[in-house]
Coordinates of C-alpha atoms in Angstrom, one line a residue:
M34 CA 35.2 -41.8 -28.1
R35 CA 33.3 -41.7 -25.2
N36 CA 34.9 -38.7 -23.6
K37 CA 35.1 -37.1 -27.4
A38 CA 30.7 -38.2 -27.2
I39 CA 30.4 -36.5 -23.6
D40 CA 32.6 -33.7 -24.7
T41 CA 30.9 -32.8 -27.3
A42 CA 27.7 -33.4 -25.7
K43 CA 28.5 -30.7 -23.5
M44 CA 29.3 -27.8 -25.5
L45 CA 26.5 -28.0 -27.2
C46 CA 24.1 -27.7 -24.0
D47 CA 26.1 -24.8 -22.9
T48 CA 25.9 -23.5 -26.4
M49 CA 22.0 -23.8 -26.4
I50 CA 21.9 -22.3 -23.3
R51 CA 23.9 -19.3 -23.8
K52 CA 21.8 -19.0 -26.6
F53 CA 18.7 -19.1 -24.5
P54 CA 19.5 -18.6 -20.2
E55 CA 15.6 -18.7 -19.1
A56 CA 14.9 -22.0 -20.5
K57 CA 11.4 -21.4 -20.3
D58 CA 12.3 -19.6 -23.5
L59 CA 13.0 -22.6 -25.6
P60 CA 10.5 -22.0 -28.8
P61 CA 7.8 -22.6 -29.0
E62 CA 7.6 -20.5 -26.0
R63 CA 4.8 -21.3 -23.4
R64 CA 3.6 -24.7 -24.8
F65 CA 4.3 -28.3 -24.1
F66 CA 5.6 -29.1 -27.5
Y67 CA 7.7 -32.0 -28.9
H68 CA 10.8 -29.7 -29.9
Q69 CA 11.7 -28.9 -26.0
G70 CA 11.2 -32.5 -25.6
V71 CA 13.6 -33.6 -27.7
F72 CA 15.8 -31.4 -26.8
L73 CA 16.1 -31.6 -23.2
S74 CA 15.4 -35.1 -23.3
G75 CA 18.9 -35.1 -24.9
M76 CA 20.1 -32.3 -22.2
M77 CA 18.8 -35.4 -20.1
N78 CA 21.0 -37.5 -21.1
T79 CA 24.1 -35.5 -21.2
Y80 CA 23.1 -35.1 -17.6
E81 CA 22.9 -38.2 -16.6
L82 CA 26.3 -39.5 -17.7
C83 CA 28.6 -36.1 -17.0
E84 CA 25.9 -35.7 -13.6
E85 CA 26.2 -32.0 -14.1
E86 CA 23.3 -30.5 -12.1
K87 CA 23.3 -27.8 -14.0
Y88 CA 21.8 -29.3 -17.6
Y89 CA 19.1 -31.7 -15.1
D90 CA 18.2 -28.0 -13.0
Y91 CA 17.6 -26.6 -16.9
V92 CA 15.5 -29.5 -17.4
K93 CA 13.3 -28.9 -14.3
V94 CA 13.1 -25.0 -14.4
W95 CA 11.2 -25.5 -18.5
I96 CA 8.8 -28.4 -16.7
D97 CA 8.4 -26.1 -13.7
S98 CA 7.2 -23.3 -15.5
L99 CA 4.1 -25.3 -17.1
V100 CA 3.4 -27.5 -14.3
D101 CA 1.7 -26.1 -12.0
E102 CA 1.0 -27.6 -7.9
D103 CA -1.8 -29.7 -9.2
G104 CA 0.4 -31.4 -11.9
K105 CA -1.8 -29.6 -14.7
I106 CA 0.3 -28.2 -17.5
N107 CA -0.3 -25.4 -19.1
S108 CA -0.9 -23.7 -23.3
C109 CA -1.1 -27.6 -23.8
E110 CA -2.8 -29.1 -26.2
P111 CA -2.6 -33.4 -25.8
H112 CA -6.3 -33.9 -26.9
N113 CA -5.5 -33.0 -30.2
W114 CA -1.7 -33.6 -30.9
L115 CA 0.7 -36.4 -29.8
D116 CA 3.7 -33.7 -30.4
D117 CA 2.0 -32.3 -27.2
I118 CA 2.7 -35.6 -25.6
Q119 CA 6.1 -36.3 -25.9
P120 CA 7.3 -34.4 -23.4
G121 CA 6.0 -35.9 -20.7
I122 CA 9.4 -38.8 -21.0
L123 CA 10.9 -35.5 -18.7
L124 CA 8.3 -36.0 -15.9
Y125 CA 10.2 -39.6 -15.3
P126 CA 13.7 -38.2 -13.7
L127 CA 12.3 -35.5 -12.5
Y128 CA 9.7 -37.4 -10.2
K129 CA 12.1 -40.3 -9.7
K130 CA 14.5 -37.9 -8.4
T131 CA 12.6 -35.7 -6.4
G132 CA 9.4 -37.9 -5.4
D133 CA 7.1 -34.6 -6.2
E134 CA 3.6 -36.0 -6.9
R135 CA 2.9 -33.1 -9.0
Y136 CA 5.0 -34.7 -11.6
K137 CA 3.0 -38.3 -11.3
K138 CA 0.0 -36.5 -11.7
A139 CA 1.1 -35.1 -15.1
L140 CA 2.0 -38.3 -16.3
D141 CA -1.5 -40.0 -15.3
F142 CA -3.1 -37.0 -17.3
L143 CA -0.8 -37.2 -20.7
V144 CA -1.4 -41.2 -20.0
G145 CA -4.5 -41.2 -19.7
I146 CA -5.6 -39.1 -23.0
L147 CA -3.4 -42.0 -25.0
K148 CA -5.2 -44.4 -23.4
N149 CA -8.5 -42.9 -25.6
W150 CA -6.8 -41.9 -28.4
K151 CA -8.5 -41.8 -31.9
K152 CA -7.6 -44.7 -33.9
N153 CA -8.0 -45.8 -37.6
K154 CA -10.0 -49.0 -38.4
A155 CA -6.0 -50.9 -37.8
G156 CA -6.2 -49.7 -34.4
G157 CA -3.6 -47.6 -35.5
F158 CA -3.2 -43.9 -33.5
W159 CA -4.5 -41.0 -35.8
H160 CA -1.4 -38.3 -35.8
S161 CA -3.4 -35.7 -35.0
N162 CA -7.0 -35.0 -34.4
I163 CA -7.0 -32.8 -37.7
H164 CA -5.4 -35.5 -39.7
P165 CA -8.1 -38.8 -39.3
D166 CA -7.7 -41.8 -39.9
Q167 CA -3.3 -40.9 -40.6
M168 CA -0.3 -42.6 -39.5
W169 CA 2.4 -40.5 -39.2
L170 CA 6.0 -42.0 -38.5
D171 CA 7.0 -39.3 -36.4
S172 CA 4.0 -40.2 -34.2
L173 CA 5.9 -43.1 -33.0
Y174 CA 8.0 -41.2 -31.0
M175 CA 5.9 -38.7 -30.0
G176 CA 3.1 -41.4 -27.9
S177 CA 5.2 -44.4 -27.7
P178 CA 8.5 -44.3 -25.5
I179 CA 6.1 -42.2 -22.4
L180 CA 3.5 -45.3 -22.7
A181 CA 6.2 -48.1 -22.6
Q182 CA 8.3 -46.2 -19.8
Y183 CA 5.0 -45.5 -17.9
A184 CA 4.1 -49.7 -18.1
K185 CA 7.6 -50.6 -16.4
E186 CA 7.5 -48.0 -13.3
F187 CA 3.7 -48.3 -12.7
S188 CA 3.0 -51.9 -13.6
C189 CA 0.6 -51.8 -16.4
P190 CA 1.6 -54.0 -18.8
E191 CA -1.0 -53.2 -21.4
F192 CA 0.6 -50.2 -22.5
W193 CA 3.5 -52.8 -23.9
D194 CA 0.9 -53.8 -25.9
E195 CA -0.3 -50.9 -27.3
T196 CA 2.8 -49.8 -28.1
A197 CA 4.0 -52.9 -30.1
K198 CA 0.5 -52.7 -31.7
Q199 CA 1.4 -49.1 -32.7
A200 CA 4.7 -50.0 -33.9
I201 CA 3.7 -53.2 -36.2
I202 CA 0.6 -51.7 -37.6
M203 CA 3.2 -48.9 -38.9
Y204 CA 5.8 -51.8 -40.5
E205 CA 2.6 -53.7 -42.0
N206 CA 1.1 -50.9 -43.4
M207 CA 3.8 -47.8 -44.5
T208 CA 6.5 -50.7 -45.8
N209 CA 7.6 -49.7 -49.6
P210 CA 8.2 -53.2 -50.8
Q211 CA 10.8 -51.4 -53.3
T212 CA 13.8 -49.9 -50.8
G213 CA 12.9 -51.9 -47.7
L214 CA 12.1 -48.4 -46.0
M215 CA 8.7 -46.9 -44.9
L216 CA 7.0 -44.1 -46.3
H217 CA 5.9 -41.3 -44.1
A218 CA 2.8 -41.3 -44.4
W219 CA -0.6 -43.4 -44.8
D220 CA -4.1 -42.1 -44.6
E221 CA -6.3 -45.7 -44.1
S222 CA -9.7 -43.2 -45.6
K223 CA -7.2 -42.5 -49.0
L224 CA -9.0 -39.2 -48.8
E225 CA -5.7 -36.8 -48.1
S226 CA -4.8 -35.4 -51.2
W227 CA -0.7 -36.9 -50.8
A228 CA -2.0 -40.5 -50.3
D229 CA -2.4 -43.3 -53.2
K230 CA -6.1 -43.8 -54.2
E231 CA -5.2 -47.4 -53.7
T232 CA -2.8 -48.0 -51.0
G233 CA -3.3 -44.6 -48.9
L234 CA 0.2 -43.4 -49.1
S235 CA 3.1 -41.4 -48.8
D236 CA 5.4 -41.4 -51.9
E237 CA 8.5 -40.7 -50.5
T238 CA 10.7 -42.1 -47.2
W239 CA 11.9 -38.8 -45.7
G240 CA 14.5 -39.3 -43.4
R241 CA 13.9 -37.7 -39.9
A242 CA 10.4 -39.4 -40.0
Q243 CA 11.9 -42.9 -40.4
G244 CA 14.6 -41.7 -37.8
W245 CA 12.1 -41.0 -35.3
Y246 CA 10.5 -44.6 -36.3
V247 CA 13.7 -46.7 -35.5
V248 CA 14.7 -44.4 -32.3
A249 CA 11.3 -45.0 -30.8
I250 CA 11.4 -49.0 -31.4
M251 CA 14.6 -49.1 -29.2
D252 CA 13.0 -46.8 -26.6
I253 CA 10.5 -49.3 -26.3
L254 CA 12.4 -52.4 -26.2
S255 CA 14.9 -50.6 -23.2
F256 CA 11.5 -50.9 -21.4
M257 CA 9.9 -53.8 -22.1
P258 CA 10.4 -57.2 -20.4
S259 CA 12.5 -59.9 -22.2
D260 CA 9.5 -62.6 -22.0
H261 CA 6.9 -60.0 -23.9
P262 CA 5.0 -61.5 -26.7
Y263 CA 5.5 -59.2 -29.2
R264 CA 9.6 -58.2 -28.3
Q265 CA 11.0 -60.7 -30.6
K266 CA 8.8 -59.3 -33.9
L267 CA 9.9 -55.7 -33.0
I268 CA 13.5 -57.1 -32.7
D269 CA 12.8 -58.1 -36.3
I270 CA 11.5 -55.2 -37.4
E271 CA 14.6 -53.3 -36.0
R272 CA 16.9 -55.4 -37.4
E273 CA 15.0 -55.2 -41.1
I274 CA 15.1 -51.6 -41.0
L275 CA 18.4 -50.5 -39.9
G276 CA 19.7 -53.0 -41.9
N277 CA 17.9 -51.4 -45.1
I278 CA 19.4 -48.3 -43.8
M279 CA 22.2 -49.3 -44.0
K280 CA 22.2 -49.7 -47.8
Y281 CA 21.6 -46.2 -48.3
R282 CA 24.5 -44.5 -46.7
D283 CA 26.2 -42.2 -48.2
E284 CA 30.0 -43.6 -48.6
K285 CA 32.0 -40.5 -48.5
S286 CA 29.8 -38.9 -45.6
K287 CA 29.3 -42.0 -44.1
L288 CA 25.4 -39.9 -43.3
W289 CA 21.8 -40.0 -45.0
Y290 CA 20.1 -37.6 -47.4
Q291 CA 16.8 -36.0 -46.8
V292 CA 14.6 -38.1 -49.3
V293 CA 17.2 -41.6 -48.0
P294 CA 16.9 -44.1 -50.9
K295 CA 17.3 -41.4 -53.6
G296 CA 20.7 -40.1 -52.5
N297 CA 21.9 -40.5 -57.0
E298 CA 18.3 -38.3 -58.0
K299 CA 19.2 -34.2 -58.4
G300 CA 19.0 -31.7 -55.7
N301 CA 18.8 -34.2 -52.7
W302 CA 20.9 -33.7 -49.8
I303 CA 22.8 -35.1 -47.1
E304 CA 20.4 -34.0 -43.9
N305 CA 22.2 -34.0 -39.9
S306 CA 18.9 -34.8 -38.1
C307 CA 18.0 -38.1 -39.6
S308 CA 21.3 -39.4 -39.8
F309 CA 22.0 -38.3 -35.8
L310 CA 19.1 -40.8 -35.6
F311 CA 19.4 -43.4 -37.3
I312 CA 23.2 -43.6 -35.4
T313 CA 20.9 -43.1 -32.3
A314 CA 19.3 -46.2 -33.0
I315 CA 21.9 -48.5 -34.7
A316 CA 24.6 -48.1 -31.3
K317 CA 21.7 -48.7 -28.8
A318 CA 20.9 -51.2 -30.6
V319 CA 24.1 -52.9 -30.4
R320 CA 23.7 -51.9 -26.9
L321 CA 20.3 -53.5 -25.6
G322 CA 21.6 -56.7 -28.1
V323 CA 19.1 -56.2 -30.9
L324 CA 22.4 -56.0 -33.3
D325 CA 25.8 -57.5 -33.3
E326 CA 28.8 -55.7 -31.7
K327 CA 30.2 -55.4 -35.5
Y328 CA 28.0 -52.5 -35.9
K329 CA 29.5 -50.5 -33.1
I330 CA 32.1 -49.9 -36.1
Y331 CA 29.5 -48.5 -38.0
A332 CA 28.3 -46.6 -35.4
N333 CA 31.5 -45.0 -34.5
E334 CA 32.1 -44.5 -37.5
C335 CA 29.1 -42.5 -38.6
F336 CA 29.2 -40.9 -35.6
E337 CA 32.7 -39.3 -36.7
G338 CA 31.6 -38.4 -40.1
A339 CA 28.3 -36.3 -37.9
L340 CA 31.1 -34.5 -36.6
R341 CA 33.0 -33.5 -39.9
N342 CA 29.4 -32.2 -41.1
I343 CA 28.6 -29.4 -38.2
D344 CA 30.7 -26.2 -37.3
S345 CA 31.9 -24.3 -34.4
D346 CA 31.9 -20.7 -33.8
G347 CA 34.1 -19.9 -31.3
E348 CA 32.8 -21.9 -27.9
D349 CA 29.8 -22.6 -30.0
L350 CA 28.7 -25.8 -31.4
L351 CA 26.7 -25.6 -34.7
I352 CA 24.1 -28.2 -35.8
N353 CA 23.3 -27.2 -39.5
H354 CA 21.9 -28.9 -42.6
V355 CA 19.0 -30.1 -40.4
C356 CA 15.5 -30.0 -42.2
I357 CA 13.1 -27.5 -40.6
G358 CA 9.7 -28.6 -39.6
T359 CA 8.1 -31.2 -42.6
C360 CA 4.6 -32.1 -43.5
I361 CA 3.8 -34.8 -45.6
F362 CA 5.2 -33.8 -49.6
D363 CA 6.3 -34.9 -53.2
Y364 CA 10.3 -35.8 -53.7
Q365 CA 10.3 -32.2 -54.8
G366 CA 8.7 -30.8 -52.1
Y367 CA 11.4 -32.3 -49.7
I368 CA 14.4 -31.3 -50.9
D369 CA 13.1 -27.6 -51.4
R370 CA 12.9 -27.8 -47.2
P371 CA 14.2 -25.3 -45.8
T372 CA 17.6 -25.4 -43.3
S373 CA 18.4 -23.9 -40.4
V374 CA 21.2 -24.1 -37.3
N375 CA 20.5 -25.0 -33.9
D376 CA 16.9 -25.8 -33.9
L377 CA 15.8 -28.0 -31.4
H378 CA 14.7 -30.7 -33.8
G379 CA 18.7 -30.8 -34.2
T380 CA 20.0 -30.1 -31.3
G381 CA 18.6 -32.8 -29.5
A382 CA 18.9 -36.0 -32.0
F383 CA 22.3 -34.6 -31.9
L384 CA 22.2 -34.7 -27.9
L385 CA 20.7 -38.3 -28.3
M386 CA 23.3 -39.8 -30.8
C387 CA 25.8 -38.6 -28.5
S388 CA 24.6 -40.6 -25.0
E389 CA 23.8 -44.0 -27.1
I390 CA 27.7 -43.0 -28.9
A391 CA 29.5 -42.6 -25.0
R392 CA 27.5 -45.4 -23.9
I393 CA 29.0 -47.9 -26.5
N394 CA 32.3 -47.1 -26.0

């Protein structure tokens, strides 16, 4: 299983390099954005497993096309969007390998912004400046892993506290007691059109957002010390959410639906990117001892299901059945979202999954 996961990841990396021979052309071009950040973090994980320098070099070329000699990040809107913070996780392996101080300066810049990020009254990060008082599940992945790693690498333990608090605030305010899963968004002010007038919550559990949340918690835990006072709380949350996610797995495909808990409702469909992220989190939870070793069986059978639900064209791997970028909708809005083939959401999530499956086998 380990070799299959690594070989499949390499096949996808090579597919994408053929599609985008110049790393700087990854869409959206000339923007430091989470689409590229997710995909390239998956490629960096692949490099760490196979040690083929072409993958490291590809990531470095993209970063170097946007980070100048003084560590300034060009074409970036990090003051406005957490989405423009996420690619900062790529700076850590580059700084570690090269010692180039401009990567550290870029990290300092991004983390400095997060230190002053706007929060709602509960203490939760706004999703963006144009979404005041709103927390979206996606945001935990966009802002917290970079903070948690900074805490470890540069002895700033207060950032472990911050990342844990963000996850806990979401859990306490965005969990649907009927399903045990989390709703996509929460508007504390209750002013947004989609917000319930009593709770401020959106209606549905969108798969990929729930996936970002559980993957982000595992990333935080991977950097947090074993004796941190918030660690057990995060472990308890992760165990509960992953356990509930497993209840909604489609038994035939071993994968999950676009609107996770409504697999039996009209129009719902198996969505690959959320499935990849759930598998990533389950496998990493096994590896870090958050889940019992028996869950390795589930992770591997879900991975086999994921491989059955993608296609190939000659040497190219085709990651299909992936929802395009999505805001907050009602049920019909989510199931009507178009799908894409080999967009960076799907390819990135697939590579993250492959790396964690390889590491537990």
